[in-house]
Short mmCIF file of C-alpha atoms (C1' of nucleotides) in Angstrom, two decimals:
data_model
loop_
_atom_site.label_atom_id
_atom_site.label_comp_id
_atom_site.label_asym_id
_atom_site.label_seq_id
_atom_site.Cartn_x
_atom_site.Cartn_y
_atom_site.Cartn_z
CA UNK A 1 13.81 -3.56 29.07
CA UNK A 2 16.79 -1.35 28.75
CA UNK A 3 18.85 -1.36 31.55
CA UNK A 4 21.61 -3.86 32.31
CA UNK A 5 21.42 -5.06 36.10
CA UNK A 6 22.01 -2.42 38.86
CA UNK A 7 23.29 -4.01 41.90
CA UNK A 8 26.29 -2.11 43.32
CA UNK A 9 26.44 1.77 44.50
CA UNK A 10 29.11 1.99 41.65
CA UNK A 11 26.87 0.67 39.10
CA UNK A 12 24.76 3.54 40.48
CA UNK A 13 27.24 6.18 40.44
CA UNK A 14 27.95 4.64 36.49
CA UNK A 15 23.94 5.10 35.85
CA UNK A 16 23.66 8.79 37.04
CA UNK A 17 26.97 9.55 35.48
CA UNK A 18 25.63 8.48 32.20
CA UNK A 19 22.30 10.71 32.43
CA UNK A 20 24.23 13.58 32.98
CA UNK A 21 26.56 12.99 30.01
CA UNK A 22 23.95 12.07 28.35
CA UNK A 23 22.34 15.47 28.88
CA UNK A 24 19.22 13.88 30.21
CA UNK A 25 19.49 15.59 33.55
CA UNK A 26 21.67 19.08 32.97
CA UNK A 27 23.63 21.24 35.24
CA UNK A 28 20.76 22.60 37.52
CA UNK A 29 18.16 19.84 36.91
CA UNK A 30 16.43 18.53 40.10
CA UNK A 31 17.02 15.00 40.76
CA UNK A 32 14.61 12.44 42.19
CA UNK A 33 14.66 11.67 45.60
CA UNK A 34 16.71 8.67 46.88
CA UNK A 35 13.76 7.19 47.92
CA UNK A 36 12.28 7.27 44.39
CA UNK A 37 15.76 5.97 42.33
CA UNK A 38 16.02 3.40 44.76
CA UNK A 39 12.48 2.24 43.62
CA UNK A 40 13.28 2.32 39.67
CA UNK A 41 16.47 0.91 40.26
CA UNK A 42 15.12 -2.01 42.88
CA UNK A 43 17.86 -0.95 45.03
CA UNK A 44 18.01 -0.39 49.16
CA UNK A 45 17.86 3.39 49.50
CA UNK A 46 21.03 3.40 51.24
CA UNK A 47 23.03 2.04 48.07
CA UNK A 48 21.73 5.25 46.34
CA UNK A 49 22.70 7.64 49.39
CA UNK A 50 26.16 6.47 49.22
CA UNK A 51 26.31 6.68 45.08
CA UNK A 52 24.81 10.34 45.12
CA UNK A 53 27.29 11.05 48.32
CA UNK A 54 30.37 10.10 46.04
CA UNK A 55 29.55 12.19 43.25
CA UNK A 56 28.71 15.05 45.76
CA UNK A 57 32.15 14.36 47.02
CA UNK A 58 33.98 15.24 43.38
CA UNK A 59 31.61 18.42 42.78
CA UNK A 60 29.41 16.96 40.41
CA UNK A 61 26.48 17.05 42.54
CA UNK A 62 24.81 19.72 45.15
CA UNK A 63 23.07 18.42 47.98
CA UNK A 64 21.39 19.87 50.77
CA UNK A 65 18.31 18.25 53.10
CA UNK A 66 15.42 19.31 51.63
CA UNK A 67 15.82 21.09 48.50
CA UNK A 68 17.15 17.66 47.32
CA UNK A 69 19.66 16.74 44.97
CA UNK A 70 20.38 18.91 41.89
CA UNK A 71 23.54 18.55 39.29
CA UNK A 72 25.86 21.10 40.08
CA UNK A 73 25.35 24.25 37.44
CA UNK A 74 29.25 24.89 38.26
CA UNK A 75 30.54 21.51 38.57
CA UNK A 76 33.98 22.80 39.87
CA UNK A 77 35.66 19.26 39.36
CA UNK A 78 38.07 18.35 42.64
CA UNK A 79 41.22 17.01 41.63
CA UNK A 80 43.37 14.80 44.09
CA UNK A 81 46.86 15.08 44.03
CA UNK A 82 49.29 13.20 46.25
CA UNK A 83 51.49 14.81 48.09
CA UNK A 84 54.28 11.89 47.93
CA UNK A 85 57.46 11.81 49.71
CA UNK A 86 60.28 12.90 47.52
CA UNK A 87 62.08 9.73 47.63
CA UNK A 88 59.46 7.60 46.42
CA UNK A 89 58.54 10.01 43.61
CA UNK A 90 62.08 10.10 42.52
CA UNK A 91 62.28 6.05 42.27
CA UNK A 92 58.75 5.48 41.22
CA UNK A 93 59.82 7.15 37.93
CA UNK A 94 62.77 4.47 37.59
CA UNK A 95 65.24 7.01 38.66
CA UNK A 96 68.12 6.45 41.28
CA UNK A 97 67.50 8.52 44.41
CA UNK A 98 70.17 10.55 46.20
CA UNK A 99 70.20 13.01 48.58
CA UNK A 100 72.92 15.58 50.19
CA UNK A 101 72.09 18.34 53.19
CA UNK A 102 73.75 21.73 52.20
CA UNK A 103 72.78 22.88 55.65
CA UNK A 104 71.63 22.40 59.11
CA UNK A 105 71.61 25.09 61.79
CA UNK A 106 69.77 26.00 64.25
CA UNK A 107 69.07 29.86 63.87
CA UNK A 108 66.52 32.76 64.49
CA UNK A 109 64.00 33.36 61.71
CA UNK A 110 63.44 35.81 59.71
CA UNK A 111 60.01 37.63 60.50
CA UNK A 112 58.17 35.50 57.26
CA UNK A 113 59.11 32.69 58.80
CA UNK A 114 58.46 33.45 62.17
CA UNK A 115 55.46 34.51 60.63
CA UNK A 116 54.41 31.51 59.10
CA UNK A 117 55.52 29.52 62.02
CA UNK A 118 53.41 31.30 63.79
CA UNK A 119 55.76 31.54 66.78
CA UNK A 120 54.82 33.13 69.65
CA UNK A 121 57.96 35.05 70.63
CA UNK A 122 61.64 35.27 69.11
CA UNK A 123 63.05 31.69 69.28
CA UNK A 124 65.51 29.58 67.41
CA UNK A 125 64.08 26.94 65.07
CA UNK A 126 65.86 24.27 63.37
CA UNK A 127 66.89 25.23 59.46
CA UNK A 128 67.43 22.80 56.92
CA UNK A 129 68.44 23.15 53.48
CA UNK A 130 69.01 19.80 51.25
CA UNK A 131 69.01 19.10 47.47
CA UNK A 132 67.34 15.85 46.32
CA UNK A 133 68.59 14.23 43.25
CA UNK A 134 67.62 11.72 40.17
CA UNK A 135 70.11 9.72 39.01
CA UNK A 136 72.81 12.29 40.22
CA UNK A 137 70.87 15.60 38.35
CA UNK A 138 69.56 17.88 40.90
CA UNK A 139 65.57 17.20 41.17
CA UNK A 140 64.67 19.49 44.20
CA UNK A 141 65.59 21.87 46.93
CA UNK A 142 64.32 21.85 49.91
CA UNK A 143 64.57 24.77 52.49
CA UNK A 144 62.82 23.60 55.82
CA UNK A 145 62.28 25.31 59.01
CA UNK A 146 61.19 23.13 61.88
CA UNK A 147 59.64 24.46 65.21
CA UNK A 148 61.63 22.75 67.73
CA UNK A 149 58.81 22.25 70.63
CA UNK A 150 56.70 20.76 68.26
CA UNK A 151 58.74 18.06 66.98
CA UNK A 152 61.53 18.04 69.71
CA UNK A 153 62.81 14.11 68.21
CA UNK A 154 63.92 16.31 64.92
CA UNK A 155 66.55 18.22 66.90
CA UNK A 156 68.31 14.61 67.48
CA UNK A 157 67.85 13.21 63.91
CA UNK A 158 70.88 13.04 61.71
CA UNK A 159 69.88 14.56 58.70
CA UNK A 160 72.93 13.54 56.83
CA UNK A 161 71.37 10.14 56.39
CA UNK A 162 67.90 10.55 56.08
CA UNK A 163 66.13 13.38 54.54
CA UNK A 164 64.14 15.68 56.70
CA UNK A 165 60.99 15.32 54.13
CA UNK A 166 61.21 11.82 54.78
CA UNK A 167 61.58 11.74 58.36
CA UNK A 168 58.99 14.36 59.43
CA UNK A 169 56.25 12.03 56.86
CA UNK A 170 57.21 9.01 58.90
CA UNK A 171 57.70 10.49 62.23
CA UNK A 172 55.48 13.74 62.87
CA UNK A 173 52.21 13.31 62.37
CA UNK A 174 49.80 16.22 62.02
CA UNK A 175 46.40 17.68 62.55
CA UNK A 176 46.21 19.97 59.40
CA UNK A 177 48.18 21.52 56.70
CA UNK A 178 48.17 23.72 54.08
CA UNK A 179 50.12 23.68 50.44
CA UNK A 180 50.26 26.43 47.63
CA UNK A 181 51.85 25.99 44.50
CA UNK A 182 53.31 28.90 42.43
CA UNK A 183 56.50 29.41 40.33
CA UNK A 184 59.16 31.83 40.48
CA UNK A 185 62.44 32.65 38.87
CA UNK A 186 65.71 31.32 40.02
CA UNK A 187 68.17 33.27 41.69
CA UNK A 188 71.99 32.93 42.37
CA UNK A 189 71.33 30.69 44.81
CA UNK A 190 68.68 28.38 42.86
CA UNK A 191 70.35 28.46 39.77
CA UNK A 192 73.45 26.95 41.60
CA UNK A 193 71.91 24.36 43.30
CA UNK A 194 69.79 23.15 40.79
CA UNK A 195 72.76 23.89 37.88
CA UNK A 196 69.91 25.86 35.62
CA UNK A 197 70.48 29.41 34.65
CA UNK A 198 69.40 32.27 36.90
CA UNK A 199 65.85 33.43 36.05
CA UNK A 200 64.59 29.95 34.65
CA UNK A 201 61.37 28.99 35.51
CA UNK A 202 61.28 27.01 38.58
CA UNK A 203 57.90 25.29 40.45
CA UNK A 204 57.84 25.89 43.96
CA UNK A 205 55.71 24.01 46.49
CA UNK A 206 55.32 25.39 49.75
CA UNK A 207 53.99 23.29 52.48
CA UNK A 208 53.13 23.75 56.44
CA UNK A 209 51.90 21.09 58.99
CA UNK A 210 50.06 21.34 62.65
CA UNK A 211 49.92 19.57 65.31
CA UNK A 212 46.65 21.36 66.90
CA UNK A 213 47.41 24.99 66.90
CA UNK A 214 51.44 24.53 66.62
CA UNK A 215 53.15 24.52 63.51
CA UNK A 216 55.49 21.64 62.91
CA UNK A 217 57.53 22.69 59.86
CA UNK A 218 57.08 25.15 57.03
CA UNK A 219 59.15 23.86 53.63
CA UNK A 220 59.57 25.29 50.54
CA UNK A 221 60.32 23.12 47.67
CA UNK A 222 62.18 24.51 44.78
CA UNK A 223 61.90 22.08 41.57
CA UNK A 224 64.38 22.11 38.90
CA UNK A 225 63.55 23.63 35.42
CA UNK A 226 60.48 21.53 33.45
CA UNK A 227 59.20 20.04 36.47
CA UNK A 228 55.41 18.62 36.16
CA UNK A 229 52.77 17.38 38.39
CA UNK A 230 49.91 16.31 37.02
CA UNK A 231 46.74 13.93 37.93
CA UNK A 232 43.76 12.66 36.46
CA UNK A 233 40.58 14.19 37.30
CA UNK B 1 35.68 5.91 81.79
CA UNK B 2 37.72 7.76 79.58
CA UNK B 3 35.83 8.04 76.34
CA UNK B 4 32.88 10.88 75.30
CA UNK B 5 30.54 9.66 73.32
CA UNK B 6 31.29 7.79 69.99
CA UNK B 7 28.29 7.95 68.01
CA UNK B 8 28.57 8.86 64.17
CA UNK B 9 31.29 7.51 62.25
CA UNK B 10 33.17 11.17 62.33
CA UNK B 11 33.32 10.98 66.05
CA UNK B 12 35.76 7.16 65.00
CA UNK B 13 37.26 8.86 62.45
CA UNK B 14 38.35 11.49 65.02
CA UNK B 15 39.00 8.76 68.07
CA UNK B 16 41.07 6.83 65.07
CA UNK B 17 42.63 9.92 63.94
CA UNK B 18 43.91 11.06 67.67
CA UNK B 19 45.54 7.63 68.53
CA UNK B 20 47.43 7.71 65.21
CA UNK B 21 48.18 11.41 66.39
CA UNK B 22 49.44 10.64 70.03
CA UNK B 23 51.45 7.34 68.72
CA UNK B 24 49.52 4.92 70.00
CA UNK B 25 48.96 3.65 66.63
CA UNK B 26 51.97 4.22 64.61
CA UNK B 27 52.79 3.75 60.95
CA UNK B 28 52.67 0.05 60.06
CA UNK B 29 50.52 -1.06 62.67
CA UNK B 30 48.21 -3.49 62.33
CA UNK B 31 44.84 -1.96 63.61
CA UNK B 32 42.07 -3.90 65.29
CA UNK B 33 39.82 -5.32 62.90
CA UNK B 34 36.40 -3.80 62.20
CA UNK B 35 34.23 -6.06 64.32
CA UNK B 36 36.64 -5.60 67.20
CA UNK B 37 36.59 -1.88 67.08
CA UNK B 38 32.53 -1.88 67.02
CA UNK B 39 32.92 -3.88 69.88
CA UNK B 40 34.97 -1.30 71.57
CA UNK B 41 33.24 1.80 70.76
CA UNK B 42 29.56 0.03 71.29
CA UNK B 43 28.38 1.04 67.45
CA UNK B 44 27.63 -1.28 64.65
CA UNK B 45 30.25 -2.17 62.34
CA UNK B 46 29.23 -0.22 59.51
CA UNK B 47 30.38 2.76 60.77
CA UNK B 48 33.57 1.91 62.21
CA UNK B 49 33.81 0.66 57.91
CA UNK B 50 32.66 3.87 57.00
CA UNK B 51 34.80 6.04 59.49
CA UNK B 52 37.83 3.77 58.20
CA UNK B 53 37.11 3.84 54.42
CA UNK B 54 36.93 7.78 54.66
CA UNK B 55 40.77 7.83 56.53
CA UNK B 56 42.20 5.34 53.41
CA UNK B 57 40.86 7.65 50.86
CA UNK B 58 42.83 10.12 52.17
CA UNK B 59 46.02 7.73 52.15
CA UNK B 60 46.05 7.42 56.36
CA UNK B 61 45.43 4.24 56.28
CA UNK B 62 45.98 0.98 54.44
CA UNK B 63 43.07 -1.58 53.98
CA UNK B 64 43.30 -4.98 52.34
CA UNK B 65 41.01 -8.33 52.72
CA UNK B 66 42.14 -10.69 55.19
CA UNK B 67 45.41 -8.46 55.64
CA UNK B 68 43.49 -6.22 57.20
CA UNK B 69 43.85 -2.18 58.01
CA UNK B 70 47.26 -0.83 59.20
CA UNK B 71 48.47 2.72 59.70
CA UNK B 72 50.19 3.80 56.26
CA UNK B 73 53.81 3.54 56.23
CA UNK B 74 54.53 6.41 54.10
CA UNK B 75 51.69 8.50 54.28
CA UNK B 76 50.85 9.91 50.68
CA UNK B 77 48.40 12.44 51.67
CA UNK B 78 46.24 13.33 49.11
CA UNK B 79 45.23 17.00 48.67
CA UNK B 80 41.90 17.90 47.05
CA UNK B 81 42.36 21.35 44.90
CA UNK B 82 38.98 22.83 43.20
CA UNK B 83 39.35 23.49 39.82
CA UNK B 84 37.35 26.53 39.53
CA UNK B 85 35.81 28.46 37.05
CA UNK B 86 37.92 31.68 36.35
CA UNK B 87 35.32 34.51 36.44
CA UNK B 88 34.07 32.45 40.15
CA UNK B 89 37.62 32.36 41.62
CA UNK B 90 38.14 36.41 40.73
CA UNK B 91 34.79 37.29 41.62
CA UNK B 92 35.00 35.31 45.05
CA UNK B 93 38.20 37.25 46.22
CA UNK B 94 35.62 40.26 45.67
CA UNK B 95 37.28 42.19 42.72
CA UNK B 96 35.42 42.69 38.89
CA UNK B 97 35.65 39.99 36.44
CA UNK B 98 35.84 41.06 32.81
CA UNK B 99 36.99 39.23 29.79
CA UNK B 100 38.37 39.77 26.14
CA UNK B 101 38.81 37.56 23.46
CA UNK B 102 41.73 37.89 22.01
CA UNK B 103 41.65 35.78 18.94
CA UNK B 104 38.95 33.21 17.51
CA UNK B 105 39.79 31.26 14.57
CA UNK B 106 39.36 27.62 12.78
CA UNK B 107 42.81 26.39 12.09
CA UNK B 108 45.37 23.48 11.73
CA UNK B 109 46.81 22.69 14.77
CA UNK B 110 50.72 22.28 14.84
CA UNK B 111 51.54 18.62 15.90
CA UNK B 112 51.90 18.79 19.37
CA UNK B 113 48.45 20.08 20.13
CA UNK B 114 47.09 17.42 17.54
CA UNK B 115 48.59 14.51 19.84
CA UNK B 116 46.82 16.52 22.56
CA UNK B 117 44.05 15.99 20.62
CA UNK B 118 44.33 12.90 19.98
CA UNK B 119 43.34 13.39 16.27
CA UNK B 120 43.37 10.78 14.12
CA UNK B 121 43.98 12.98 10.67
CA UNK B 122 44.64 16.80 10.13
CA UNK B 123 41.41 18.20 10.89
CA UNK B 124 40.87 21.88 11.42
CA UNK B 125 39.93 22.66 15.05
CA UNK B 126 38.88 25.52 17.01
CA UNK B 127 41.74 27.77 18.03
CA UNK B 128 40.76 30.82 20.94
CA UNK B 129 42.62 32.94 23.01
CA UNK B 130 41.37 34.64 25.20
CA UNK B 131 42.24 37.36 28.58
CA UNK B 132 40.70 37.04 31.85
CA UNK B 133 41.07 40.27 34.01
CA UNK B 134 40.87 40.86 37.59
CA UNK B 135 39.98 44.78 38.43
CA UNK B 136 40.83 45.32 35.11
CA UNK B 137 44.20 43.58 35.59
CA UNK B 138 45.85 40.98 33.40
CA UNK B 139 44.61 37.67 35.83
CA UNK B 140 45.14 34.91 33.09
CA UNK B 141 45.85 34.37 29.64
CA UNK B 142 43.90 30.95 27.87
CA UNK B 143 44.71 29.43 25.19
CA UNK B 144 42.33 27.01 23.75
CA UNK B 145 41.69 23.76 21.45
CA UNK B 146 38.32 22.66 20.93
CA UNK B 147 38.01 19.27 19.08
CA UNK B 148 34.55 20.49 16.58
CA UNK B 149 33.67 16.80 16.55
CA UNK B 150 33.35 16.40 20.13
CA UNK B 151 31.77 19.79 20.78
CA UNK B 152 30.03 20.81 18.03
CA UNK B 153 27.93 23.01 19.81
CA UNK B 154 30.79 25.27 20.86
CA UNK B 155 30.98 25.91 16.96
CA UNK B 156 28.32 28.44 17.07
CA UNK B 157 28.72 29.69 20.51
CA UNK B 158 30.02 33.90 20.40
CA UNK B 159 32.52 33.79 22.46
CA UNK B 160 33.07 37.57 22.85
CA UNK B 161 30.38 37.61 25.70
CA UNK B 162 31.34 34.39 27.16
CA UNK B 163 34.88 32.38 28.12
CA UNK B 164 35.29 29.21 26.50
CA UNK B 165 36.32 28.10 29.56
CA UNK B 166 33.00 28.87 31.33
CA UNK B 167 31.19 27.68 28.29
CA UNK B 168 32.60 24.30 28.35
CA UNK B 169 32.63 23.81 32.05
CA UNK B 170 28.68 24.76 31.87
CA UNK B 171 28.31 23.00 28.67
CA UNK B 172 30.01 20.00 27.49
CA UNK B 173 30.38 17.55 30.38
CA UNK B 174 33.44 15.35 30.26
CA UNK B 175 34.04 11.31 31.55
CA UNK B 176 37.81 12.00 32.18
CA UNK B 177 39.79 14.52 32.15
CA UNK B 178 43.14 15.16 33.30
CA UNK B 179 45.48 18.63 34.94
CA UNK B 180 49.20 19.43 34.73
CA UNK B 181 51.01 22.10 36.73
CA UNK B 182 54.37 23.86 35.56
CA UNK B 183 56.04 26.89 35.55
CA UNK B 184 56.98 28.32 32.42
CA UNK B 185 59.06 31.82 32.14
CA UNK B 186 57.01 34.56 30.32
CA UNK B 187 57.89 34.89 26.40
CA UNK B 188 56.83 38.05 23.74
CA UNK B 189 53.24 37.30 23.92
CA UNK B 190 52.78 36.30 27.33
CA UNK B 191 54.64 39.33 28.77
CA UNK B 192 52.45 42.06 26.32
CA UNK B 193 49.28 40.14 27.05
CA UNK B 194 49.84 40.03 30.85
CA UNK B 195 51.64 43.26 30.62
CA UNK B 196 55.02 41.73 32.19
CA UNK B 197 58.06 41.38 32.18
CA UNK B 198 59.74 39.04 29.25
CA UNK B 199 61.21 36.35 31.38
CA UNK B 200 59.14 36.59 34.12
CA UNK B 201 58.27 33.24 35.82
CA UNK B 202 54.32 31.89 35.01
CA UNK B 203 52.64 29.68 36.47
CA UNK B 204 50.63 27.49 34.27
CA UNK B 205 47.65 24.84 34.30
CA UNK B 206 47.15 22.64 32.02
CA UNK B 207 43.79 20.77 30.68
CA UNK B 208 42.44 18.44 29.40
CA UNK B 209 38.59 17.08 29.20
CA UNK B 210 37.84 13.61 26.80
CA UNK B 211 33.66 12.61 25.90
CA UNK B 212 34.68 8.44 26.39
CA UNK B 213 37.85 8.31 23.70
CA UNK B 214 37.59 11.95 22.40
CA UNK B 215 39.04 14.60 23.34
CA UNK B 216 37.30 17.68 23.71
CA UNK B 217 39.35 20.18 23.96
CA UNK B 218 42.74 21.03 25.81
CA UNK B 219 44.19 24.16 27.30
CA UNK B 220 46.91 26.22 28.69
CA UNK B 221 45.93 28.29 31.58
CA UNK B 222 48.88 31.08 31.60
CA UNK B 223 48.51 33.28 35.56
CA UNK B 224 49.94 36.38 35.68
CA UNK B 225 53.04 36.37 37.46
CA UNK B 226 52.58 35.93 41.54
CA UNK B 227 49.90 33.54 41.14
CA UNK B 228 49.70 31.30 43.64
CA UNK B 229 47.11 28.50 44.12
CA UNK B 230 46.83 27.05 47.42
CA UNK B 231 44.81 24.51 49.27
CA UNK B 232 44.08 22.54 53.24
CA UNK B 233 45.66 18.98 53.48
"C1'" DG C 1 40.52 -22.73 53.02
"C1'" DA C 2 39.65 -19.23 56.16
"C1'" DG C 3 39.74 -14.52 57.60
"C1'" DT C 4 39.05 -9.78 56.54
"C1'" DG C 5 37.09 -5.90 54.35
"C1'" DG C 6 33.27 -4.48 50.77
"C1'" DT C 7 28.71 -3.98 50.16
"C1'" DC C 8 23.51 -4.68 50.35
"C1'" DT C 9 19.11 -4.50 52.81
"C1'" DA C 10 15.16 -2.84 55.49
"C1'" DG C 11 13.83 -0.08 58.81
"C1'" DA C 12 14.48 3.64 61.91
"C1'" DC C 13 15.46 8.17 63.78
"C1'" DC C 14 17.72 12.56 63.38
"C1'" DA C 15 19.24 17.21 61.46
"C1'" DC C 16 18.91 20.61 58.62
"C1'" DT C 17 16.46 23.92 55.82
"C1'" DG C 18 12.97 25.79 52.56
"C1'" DT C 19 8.29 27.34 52.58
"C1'" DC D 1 6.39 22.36 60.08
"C1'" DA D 2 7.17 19.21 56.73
"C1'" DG D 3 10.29 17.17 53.38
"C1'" DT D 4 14.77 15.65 52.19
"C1'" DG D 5 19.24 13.97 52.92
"C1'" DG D 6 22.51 12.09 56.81
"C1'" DT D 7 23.41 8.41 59.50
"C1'" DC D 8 22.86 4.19 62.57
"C1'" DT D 9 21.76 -0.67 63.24
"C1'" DA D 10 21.79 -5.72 62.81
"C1'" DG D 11 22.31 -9.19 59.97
"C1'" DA D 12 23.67 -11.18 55.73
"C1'" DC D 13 26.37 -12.55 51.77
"C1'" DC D 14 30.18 -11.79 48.76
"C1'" DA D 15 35.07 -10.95 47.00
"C1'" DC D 16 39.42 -10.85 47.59
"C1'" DT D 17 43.79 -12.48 49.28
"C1'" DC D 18 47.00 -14.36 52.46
"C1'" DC D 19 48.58 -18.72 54.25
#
DNA sequence: GAGTGGTCTAGACCACTGT
DNA sequence: CAGTGGTCTAGACCACTCC
């Protein structure tokens, strides 16, 4: 007898993982049916369903009713990253968070905006532009845009106090999202704010949230020179 | 009677997700517990479990023993971005893949990349660069470490026809692996090789796949400038 | 110690999809 | 139309952790 006990749909998950490292099954291989691991392994059927569904879930695997279950012959890995709130990030690295709004007005958009707002007509939207900071350096700028008849409350909020980032995670939940990354070169303004020179380097994460078919907000976020984000995958 | 149907455990993740949504459950809150809820919605608890497991994954929700499940207080959404194979990602926004190599040798690395290696002595490793080209165009420049002892297939592989990094994705699977994303501004290579301008801000992935406690290889994915990668939250 | 989520099981029916 | 994964159920036991 080889095999240590199988019990849990992790020591599953650990099983299959092995084969495939193992080369035993490669990327295109046909796998046997649930009903036919659960046998070898002694195992309810269900236990392997939910093993094979995880490792679907992170690419690894391909799926479908009836052709069965193959290992992927692209296995384009998923990588989770969270999308944390500024704040924490700051202090999770041991840092001392601060935080000071350059600007607050509420203004007409240009047409990008508007655009990616997707507003309707011509209105005025709140605009927000702050600078987060690590132990006093600059860490981040953020230039906000928030669509006042979706989150009416943020027209009353102080922003002085409280960072807009923060408040709209705590207090405007939303439907969907989307976030790009890219990078781009710092101009007068950026290389001000976050004291680098103009034309550094700078990460820029832009974000947008909705509430059904209205967008809340649309951010950029503007990270000073060197910034990383990583994850495991 | 208020409710449609609440059958499969999406249908409670969506009844969850809309009374987080309208307030009614807000962040902090202690949510029924699981045998309560099946109660409610008339379904076994199993899938109110399942329905609820899926929302904490994505950070919604908070789930201990005996503390039970509560609405996150700062919810850390967690994004899932595919990392794809070059040649896919080009050929799937419908313009013509092709691919140089630009250099191929067995070499010493310089110190840092050894640490990324994780190389116990100076060994000589595989060194490749290579272009990837989108209608022709400069797309991304890679730059490439592969650890012989943990790949030594990939010694005898001719990488003029094929990318190493379609090779190793197809090729040598990996049990962990971790991503870093930066921006970097374009120096004397990177601006002839993606034909822009010196200075010119990059953005750049970075890889790196380990076989249990070796490394197999590590990379520097260099995008022309303009990249952008973007995903749904 | 007691309460809550984590997981397993055996059986059942359903939904999709390849042939 | 038949085969495979997707999901539900009811009941059970276990593992963690708060009090």
């Amino acid at each position: 007898m080889t095999a240590m006990d199988i019990n849990t749909w992790q020591d599953v998950q650990g099983e299959i993982l092995d084969r495939i490292n193992s080369r035993r099954w490669k990327p295109g291989d046909l796998l046997p049916k649930e009903t036919e691991l659960a046998q070898e392994f002694g195992c309810a059927r269900t236990t392997i369903n939910r093993a094979m569904q995880s490792l679907a879930d992170t690419g690894l695997l391909e799926r479908r009713r009836k052709a069965g279950t193959r290992v992927a012959i692209h296995p384009v890995r998923k990588a989770t990253i969270s999308i944390p709130i500024i704040q924490q990030e700051i202090e999770q690295k041991g840092l001392v968070y601060s935080y000071s709004l350059t600007s607050h007005v509420f203004a007409t958009p240009p047409p990008d905006i508007q655009a990616r707002l997707a507003l309707p007509s011509q209105e005025d939207v709140l605009h927000i532009k702050a600078l987060h900071l690590a132990d006093g350096r600059p860490y981040v700028f953020e230039d906000r845009w928030i669509n006042a008849q979706a989150a009416p409350d943020a027209m009353n909020v102080d922003f002085t106090m409280q960072s807009p980032n923060k408040w709209l995670v705590e207090n405007a939940p939303y439907t969907k999202g989307d976030i790009a990354f890219s990078a781009a070169n710092a101009g007068e303004m950026e290389s001000k704010l976050l004291s680098c020179n103009k034309g550094d380097a700078l990460f820029v994460i832009e974000r947008r949230t909705w509430m059904n078919e209205m967008v809340i907000t649309t951010a950029q976020l503007i990270f000073s020179p060197r910034y990383r984000m990583h994850t495991d995958i």
